[in-house]
Amino acid sequence: MQPISPSPLRQSPMRARRLGGQSTPSTVDRDQAMRDYKLSIEYKHLKSHCPGGVFIVPSLDDVRLFHGVIFIRRGVFTNAIFKFTLTCPPEYNDANTHPKVVFSSYVYNPHVHPETGEVDMKI
């Protein structure tokens, strides 16, 4: 008597995927997916709570790259426009991991490197 194998129609999608030669995601892949998901939640929150005059949009090519612009409406820099990019490293959302903000416009600020435009986030 031959053993009865389960019908392919009754197999769970995950089991069918494993049997098809595809491996399940590793712990590293799952952790990275969770970090990316947290980043998308932060972006959604930022969109609704962003300070006035600050606009940021995600890149179409990279989930961890954002393009932004700041329109200054009052003060010494009235009518100034500052463009920047915000890059989150793959390990972003871990302890002591900061995004990298680089201004493409010149910004006179002690926390912005005068030649590279990079903001010192470790303060």
CSV table of N, CA and C in Angstrom, one decimal:
chain,number,residue,atom,x,y,z
A,1,MET,N,0.8,-1.2,0.0
A,1,MET,CA,0.0,0.0,0.0
A,1,MET,C,0.9,1.2,0.0
A,2,GLN,N,0.6,2.2,-0.8
A,2,GLN,CA,1.4,3.4,-1.0
A,2,GLN,C,0.9,4.5,0.0
A,3,PRO,N,1.8,5.3,0.6
A,3,PRO,CA,1.3,6.3,1.5
A,3,PRO,C,0.6,7.4,0.7
A,4,ILE,N,-0.4,8.0,1.3
A,4,ILE,CA,-1.2,9.0,0.7
A,4,ILE,C,-0.5,10.3,0.9
A,5,SER,N,-0.2,11.0,-0.2
A,5,SER,CA,0.4,12.3,0.0
A,5,SER,C,-0.7,13.4,-0.1
A,6,PRO,N,-0.5,14.5,0.6
A,6,PRO,CA,-1.5,15.5,0.6
A,6,PRO,C,-1.7,16.1,-0.8
A,7,SER,N,-2.9,16.5,-1.1
A,7,SER,CA,-3.2,17.1,-2.4
A,7,SER,C,-2.5,18.4,-2.5
A,8,PRO,N,-1.9,18.8,-3.7
A,8,PRO,CA,-1.3,20.1,-3.8
A,8,PRO,C,-2.2,21.2,-3.5
A,9,LEU,N,-3.5,21.0,-3.7
A,9,LEU,CA,-4.5,22.0,-3.5
A,9,LEU,C,-4.7,22.3,-2.0
A,10,ARG,N,-4.4,21.4,-1.2
A,10,ARG,CA,-4.6,21.5,0.2
A,10,ARG,C,-3.4,22.0,1.0
A,11,GLN,N,-2.3,22.2,0.3
A,11,GLN,CA,-1.0,22.6,1.0
A,11,GLN,C,-1.1,24.1,1.2
A,12,SER,N,-0.5,24.5,2.3
A,12,SER,CA,-0.5,26.0,2.6
A,12,SER,C,0.4,26.6,1.6
A,13,PRO,N,0.2,27.9,1.3
A,13,PRO,CA,1.0,28.6,0.4
A,13,PRO,C,2.5,28.6,0.8
A,14,MET,N,2.7,28.8,2.1
A,14,MET,CA,4.1,28.8,2.6
A,14,MET,C,4.8,27.4,2.4
A,15,ARG,N,4.1,26.3,2.6
A,15,ARG,CA,4.7,25.0,2.4
A,15,ARG,C,4.9,24.8,1.0
A,16,ALA,N,4.0,25.2,0.1
A,16,ALA,CA,4.1,25.0,-1.3
A,16,ALA,C,5.3,25.8,-1.8
A,17,ARG,N,5.5,27.0,-1.2
A,17,ARG,CA,6.7,27.8,-1.6
A,17,ARG,C,8.0,27.1,-1.2
A,18,ARG,N,8.0,26.5,0.0
A,18,ARG,CA,9.2,25.8,0.4
A,18,ARG,C,9.5,24.6,-0.4
A,19,LEU,N,8.4,23.9,-0.8
A,19,LEU,CA,8.6,22.7,-1.6
A,19,LEU,C,9.0,23.1,-3.0
A,20,GLY,N,8.7,24.3,-3.5
A,20,GLY,CA,9.1,24.7,-4.8
A,20,GLY,C,10.5,25.1,-4.9
A,21,GLY,N,11.3,25.0,-3.9
A,21,GLY,CA,12.7,25.3,-3.9
A,21,GLY,C,13.1,26.7,-3.4
A,22,GLN,N,12.1,27.5,-3.1
A,22,GLN,CA,12.4,28.8,-2.5
A,22,GLN,C,12.5,28.7,-1.0
A,23,SER,N,13.5,29.4,-0.5
A,23,SER,CA,13.7,29.3,0.9
A,23,SER,C,12.9,30.4,1.6
A,24,THR,N,12.7,30.2,2.9
A,24,THR,CA,12.0,31.2,3.7
A,24,THR,C,13.0,32.3,4.0
A,25,PRO,N,12.5,33.5,4.3
A,25,PRO,CA,13.4,34.6,4.6
A,25,PRO,C,14.2,34.4,5.8
A,26,SER,N,15.4,34.8,5.8
A,26,SER,CA,16.3,34.6,6.9
A,26,SER,C,15.9,35.7,8.0
A,27,THR,N,16.5,35.5,9.2
A,27,THR,CA,16.2,36.4,10.3
A,27,THR,C,16.8,37.8,9.9
A,28,VAL,N,17.9,37.9,9.2
A,28,VAL,CA,18.4,39.1,8.8
A,28,VAL,C,17.5,39.8,7.8
A,29,ASP,N,16.9,39.1,6.8
A,29,ASP,CA,16.0,39.6,5.9
A,29,ASP,C,14.7,40.1,6.6
A,30,ARG,N,14.2,39.4,7.6
A,30,ARG,CA,13.0,39.8,8.3
A,30,ARG,C,13.3,41.1,9.1
A,31,ASP,N,14.5,41.1,9.8
A,31,ASP,CA,14.9,42.3,10.5
A,31,ASP,C,15.0,43.5,9.7
A,32,GLN,N,15.5,43.4,8.5
A,32,GLN,CA,15.7,44.5,7.5
A,32,GLN,C,14.3,44.9,7.0
A,33,ALA,N,13.4,44.0,6.8
A,33,ALA,CA,12.0,44.3,6.4
A,33,ALA,C,11.3,45.1,7.5
A,34,MET,N,11.5,44.7,8.7
A,34,MET,CA,10.9,45.4,9.8
A,34,MET,C,11.5,46.8,10.0
A,35,ARG,N,12.8,47.0,9.8
A,35,ARG,CA,13.3,48.3,9.8
A,35,ARG,C,12.8,49.2,8.7
A,36,ASP,N,12.6,48.7,7.5
A,36,ASP,CA,12.1,49.4,6.4
A,36,ASP,C,10.6,49.8,6.6
A,37,TYR,N,9.9,48.9,7.3
A,37,TYR,CA,8.5,49.1,7.6
A,37,TYR,C,8.4,50.3,8.6
A,38,LYS,N,9.3,50.2,9.6
A,38,LYS,CA,9.3,51.3,10.6
A,38,LYS,C,9.6,52.6,10.0
A,39,LEU,N,10.5,52.6,9.0
A,39,LEU,CA,10.9,53.8,8.3
A,39,LEU,C,9.7,54.4,7.5
A,40,SER,N,8.9,53.5,6.9
A,40,SER,CA,7.7,54.0,6.2
A,40,SER,C,6.7,54.6,7.1
A,41,ILE,N,6.6,54.0,8.4
A,41,ILE,CA,5.7,54.6,9.4
A,41,ILE,C,6.2,55.9,9.8
A,42,GLU,N,7.5,56.1,10.0
A,42,GLU,CA,8.0,57.4,10.4
A,42,GLU,C,7.8,58.4,9.3
A,43,TYR,N,7.9,58.0,8.0
A,43,TYR,CA,7.6,59.0,6.9
A,43,TYR,C,6.2,59.4,6.9
A,44,LYS,N,5.3,58.5,7.1
A,44,LYS,CA,3.9,58.8,7.2
A,44,LYS,C,3.6,59.8,8.3
A,45,HIS,N,4.2,59.6,9.5
A,45,HIS,CA,4.0,60.5,10.6
A,45,HIS,C,4.6,61.8,10.3
A,46,LEU,N,5.8,61.8,9.7
A,46,LEU,CA,6.4,63.1,9.3
A,46,LEU,C,5.6,63.9,8.3
A,47,LYS,N,5.0,63.3,7.4
A,47,LYS,CA,4.1,64.0,6.4
A,47,LYS,C,3.0,64.8,7.1
A,48,SER,N,2.4,64.2,8.1
A,48,SER,CA,1.3,64.9,8.8
A,48,SER,C,1.8,65.9,9.9
A,49,HIS,N,3.0,65.7,10.4
A,49,HIS,CA,3.5,66.6,11.5
A,49,HIS,C,4.8,67.4,11.1
A,50,CYS,N,5.0,67.6,9.8
A,50,CYS,CA,6.2,68.3,9.4
A,50,CYS,C,6.1,69.8,9.7
A,51,PRO,N,7.1,70.4,10.1
A,51,PRO,CA,7.1,71.9,10.4
A,51,PRO,C,6.7,72.6,9.1
A,52,GLY,N,6.1,73.8,9.3
A,52,GLY,CA,5.7,74.6,8.1
A,52,GLY,C,6.9,75.0,7.3
A,53,GLY,N,6.7,74.8,6.0
A,53,GLY,CA,7.8,75.2,5.0
A,53,GLY,C,8.8,74.1,4.7
A,54,VAL,N,8.6,72.9,5.4
A,54,VAL,CA,9.5,71.8,5.2
A,54,VAL,C,8.7,70.7,4.4
A,55,PHE,N,9.3,70.3,3.3
A,55,PHE,CA,8.6,69.2,2.5
A,55,PHE,C,9.6,68.1,2.2
A,56,ILE,N,9.2,66.9,2.2
A,56,ILE,CA,10.1,65.8,2.0
A,56,ILE,C,9.3,64.7,1.2
A,57,VAL,N,10.0,64.1,0.3
A,57,VAL,CA,9.4,63.0,-0.5
A,57,VAL,C,10.4,61.9,-0.7
A,58,PRO,N,9.9,60.6,-0.7
A,58,PRO,CA,10.8,59.5,-0.8
A,58,PRO,C,11.3,59.4,-2.3
A,59,SER,N,12.4,58.8,-2.4
A,59,SER,CA,13.0,58.5,-3.7
A,59,SER,C,12.3,57.3,-4.3
A,60,LEU,N,12.2,57.3,-5.6
A,60,LEU,CA,11.6,56.2,-6.3
A,60,LEU,C,12.5,55.0,-6.4
A,61,ASP,N,13.8,55.2,-6.2
A,61,ASP,CA,14.8,54.2,-6.4
A,61,ASP,C,15.2,53.5,-5.1
A,62,ASP,N,15.1,54.2,-4.0
A,62,ASP,CA,15.6,53.6,-2.7
A,62,ASP,C,14.7,54.0,-1.6
A,63,VAL,N,14.3,53.0,-0.8
A,63,VAL,CA,13.3,53.2,0.3
A,63,VAL,C,14.0,54.0,1.4
A,64,ARG,N,15.3,54.1,1.5
A,64,ARG,CA,16.0,54.8,2.5
A,64,ARG,C,16.5,56.2,2.1
A,65,LEU,N,16.1,56.6,1.0
A,65,LEU,CA,16.6,57.9,0.5
A,65,LEU,C,15.4,58.9,0.3
A,66,PHE,N,15.5,60.1,0.8
A,66,PHE,CA,14.4,61.1,0.8
A,66,PHE,C,15.0,62.4,0.2
A,67,HIS,N,14.2,63.1,-0.5
A,67,HIS,CA,14.6,64.4,-1.0
A,67,HIS,C,13.7,65.5,-0.3
A,68,GLY,N,14.3,66.6,0.1
A,68,GLY,CA,13.6,67.6,0.8
A,68,GLY,C,13.9,69.0,0.4
A,69,VAL,N,13.1,69.9,0.8
A,69,VAL,CA,13.3,71.3,0.6
A,69,VAL,C,12.7,72.1,1.8
A,70,ILE,N,13.4,73.1,2.2
A,70,ILE,CA,13.0,74.0,3.3
A,70,ILE,C,12.8,75.4,2.7
A,71,PHE,N,11.6,75.9,2.9
A,71,PHE,CA,11.3,77.3,2.5
A,71,PHE,C,11.3,78.2,3.8
A,72,ILE,N,12.2,79.1,3.9
A,72,ILE,CA,12.3,80.0,5.1
A,72,ILE,C,11.4,81.2,4.8
A,73,ARG,N,10.5,81.4,5.8
A,73,ARG,CA,9.5,82.4,5.6
A,73,ARG,C,9.7,83.7,6.5
A,74,ARG,N,10.5,83.5,7.6
A,74,ARG,CA,10.8,84.6,8.5
A,74,ARG,C,12.2,84.6,8.9
A,75,GLY,N,12.7,85.7,9.4
A,75,GLY,CA,14.0,85.7,10.0
A,75,GLY,C,15.1,86.2,9.1
A,76,VAL,N,16.3,86.0,9.4
A,76,VAL,CA,17.5,86.4,8.7
A,76,VAL,C,17.5,85.9,7.3
A,77,PHE,N,17.1,84.6,7.1
A,77,PHE,CA,17.1,84.0,5.8
A,77,PHE,C,15.8,84.0,5.1
A,78,THR,N,14.9,85.0,5.3
A,78,THR,CA,13.6,85.1,4.7
A,78,THR,C,13.8,84.9,3.2
A,79,ASN,N,12.8,84.1,2.6
A,79,ASN,CA,12.8,83.8,1.2
A,79,ASN,C,13.9,82.9,0.7
A,80,ALA,N,14.7,82.3,1.6
A,80,ALA,CA,15.7,81.3,1.3
A,80,ALA,C,15.1,80.0,1.0
A,81,ILE,N,15.7,79.2,0.1
A,81,ILE,CA,15.2,77.8,-0.2
A,81,ILE,C,16.5,76.9,0.0
A,82,PHE,N,16.3,75.9,0.8
A,82,PHE,CA,17.4,75.0,1.0
A,82,PHE,C,17.0,73.6,0.6
A,83,LYS,N,17.7,73.0,-0.3
A,83,LYS,CA,17.4,71.6,-0.7
A,83,LYS,C,18.4,70.7,0.0
A,84,PHE,N,17.8,69.5,0.3
A,84,PHE,CA,18.7,68.5,1.0
A,84,PHE,C,18.2,67.1,0.6
A,85,THR,N,19.1,66.1,1.0
A,85,THR,CA,18.8,64.7,0.9
A,85,THR,C,19.0,64.1,2.3
A,86,LEU,N,18.1,63.2,2.6
A,86,LEU,CA,18.2,62.5,3.8
A,86,LEU,C,18.3,61.0,3.5
A,87,THR,N,19.4,60.4,4.0
A,87,THR,CA,19.7,59.0,3.7
A,87,THR,C,19.7,58.2,5.0
A,88,CYS,N,19.0,57.2,5.1
A,88,CYS,CA,19.0,56.3,6.3
A,88,CYS,C,19.8,55.1,6.0
A,89,PRO,N,20.7,54.8,6.9
A,89,PRO,CA,21.5,53.6,6.7
A,89,PRO,C,20.7,52.3,6.8
A,90,PRO,N,21.1,51.2,6.3
A,90,PRO,CA,20.3,49.9,6.4
A,90,PRO,C,20.0,49.6,7.9
A,91,GLU,N,20.9,49.9,8.8
A,91,GLU,CA,20.7,49.6,10.2
A,91,GLU,C,19.9,50.7,11.0
A,92,TYR,N,19.3,51.6,10.2
A,92,TYR,CA,18.6,52.7,10.9
A,92,TYR,C,17.5,52.1,11.8
A,93,ASN,N,17.2,52.8,12.9
A,93,ASN,CA,16.2,52.4,13.9
A,93,ASN,C,16.9,51.5,15.0
A,94,ASP,N,18.2,51.2,14.8
A,94,ASP,CA,18.9,50.6,15.9
A,94,ASP,C,19.5,51.7,16.8
A,95,ALA,N,20.0,51.3,17.9
A,95,ALA,CA,20.6,52.3,18.8
A,95,ALA,C,21.8,53.0,18.2
A,96,ASN,N,21.9,54.3,18.4
A,96,ASN,CA,23.0,55.1,18.0
A,96,ASN,C,23.2,55.1,16.4
A,97,THR,N,22.1,55.0,15.7
A,97,THR,CA,22.2,55.0,14.2
A,97,THR,C,21.4,56.3,13.8
A,98,HIS,N,22.1,57.1,13.0
A,98,HIS,CA,21.4,58.4,12.6
A,98,HIS,C,21.3,58.5,11.1
A,99,PRO,N,20.3,59.2,10.6
A,99,PRO,CA,20.3,59.4,9.2
A,99,PRO,C,21.4,60.4,8.8
A,100,LYS,N,21.7,60.4,7.5
A,100,LYS,CA,22.7,61.4,7.0
A,100,LYS,C,21.9,62.4,6.2
A,101,VAL,N,22.0,63.7,6.6
A,101,VAL,CA,21.4,64.8,5.9
A,101,VAL,C,22.5,65.6,5.3
A,102,VAL,N,22.3,65.8,4.0
A,102,VAL,CA,23.3,66.6,3.2
A,102,VAL,C,22.5,67.7,2.4
A,103,PHE,N,22.9,68.9,2.6
A,103,PHE,CA,22.3,70.0,1.9
A,103,PHE,C,23.0,70.2,0.6
A,104,SER,N,22.2,70.4,-0.5
A,104,SER,CA,22.8,70.7,-1.8
A,104,SER,C,22.9,72.2,-2.0
A,105,SER,N,22.2,72.9,-1.2
A,105,SER,CA,22.3,74.4,-1.1
A,105,SER,C,23.2,74.8,0.0
A,106,TYR,N,23.9,75.9,-0.2
A,106,TYR,CA,24.8,76.3,0.9
A,106,TYR,C,24.0,76.8,2.1
A,107,VAL,N,24.4,76.3,3.3
A,107,VAL,CA,23.8,76.6,4.5
A,107,VAL,C,24.8,77.1,5.5
A,108,TYR,N,24.6,78.3,6.0
A,108,TYR,CA,25.6,78.9,7.0
A,108,TYR,C,25.1,78.5,8.3
A,109,ASN,N,25.6,77.4,8.9
A,109,ASN,CA,25.2,76.9,10.2
A,109,ASN,C,26.4,76.2,10.8
A,110,PRO,N,26.7,76.3,12.1
A,110,PRO,CA,27.8,75.6,12.7
A,110,PRO,C,27.7,74.1,12.7
A,111,HIS,N,26.5,73.6,12.5
A,111,HIS,CA,26.3,72.1,12.5
A,111,HIS,C,26.3,71.5,11.1
A,112,VAL,N,26.5,72.4,10.1
A,112,VAL,CA,26.6,72.0,8.7
A,112,VAL,C,28.0,72.2,8.2
A,113,HIS,N,28.6,71.1,7.7
A,113,HIS,CA,30.0,71.2,7.1
A,113,HIS,C,29.9,72.2,5.9
A,114,PRO,N,30.8,73.2,5.9
A,114,PRO,CA,30.8,74.2,4.9
A,114,PRO,C,31.1,73.7,3.5
A,115,GLU,N,31.9,72.6,3.3
A,115,GLU,CA,32.2,72.1,2.0
A,115,GLU,C,31.3,71.0,1.5
A,116,THR,N,31.0,70.1,2.4
A,116,THR,CA,30.2,68.9,2.0
A,116,THR,C,28.7,69.1,2.2
A,117,GLY,N,28.3,70.1,3.1
A,117,GLY,CA,26.9,70.3,3.3
A,117,GLY,C,26.2,69.3,4.2
A,118,GLU,N,27.1,68.4,4.8
A,118,GLU,CA,26.5,67.3,5.7
A,118,GLU,C,26.3,67.9,7.1
A,119,VAL,N,25.1,67.5,7.7
A,119,VAL,CA,24.7,67.9,9.0
A,119,VAL,C,25.4,67.0,10.0
A,120,ASP,N,25.9,67.5,11.1
A,120,ASP,CA,26.5,66.7,12.2
A,120,ASP,C,25.3,66.3,13.1
A,121,MET,N,24.9,65.1,12.9
A,121,MET,CA,23.7,64.5,13.7
A,121,MET,C,24.1,63.9,15.0
A,122,LYS,N,25.3,63.9,15.3
A,122,LYS,CA,25.7,63.2,16.6
A,122,LYS,C,25.8,64.1,17.7
A,123,ILE,N,25.2,65.3,17.6
A,123,ILE,CA,25.2,66.2,18.7
A,123,ILE,C,24.2,65.9,19.8
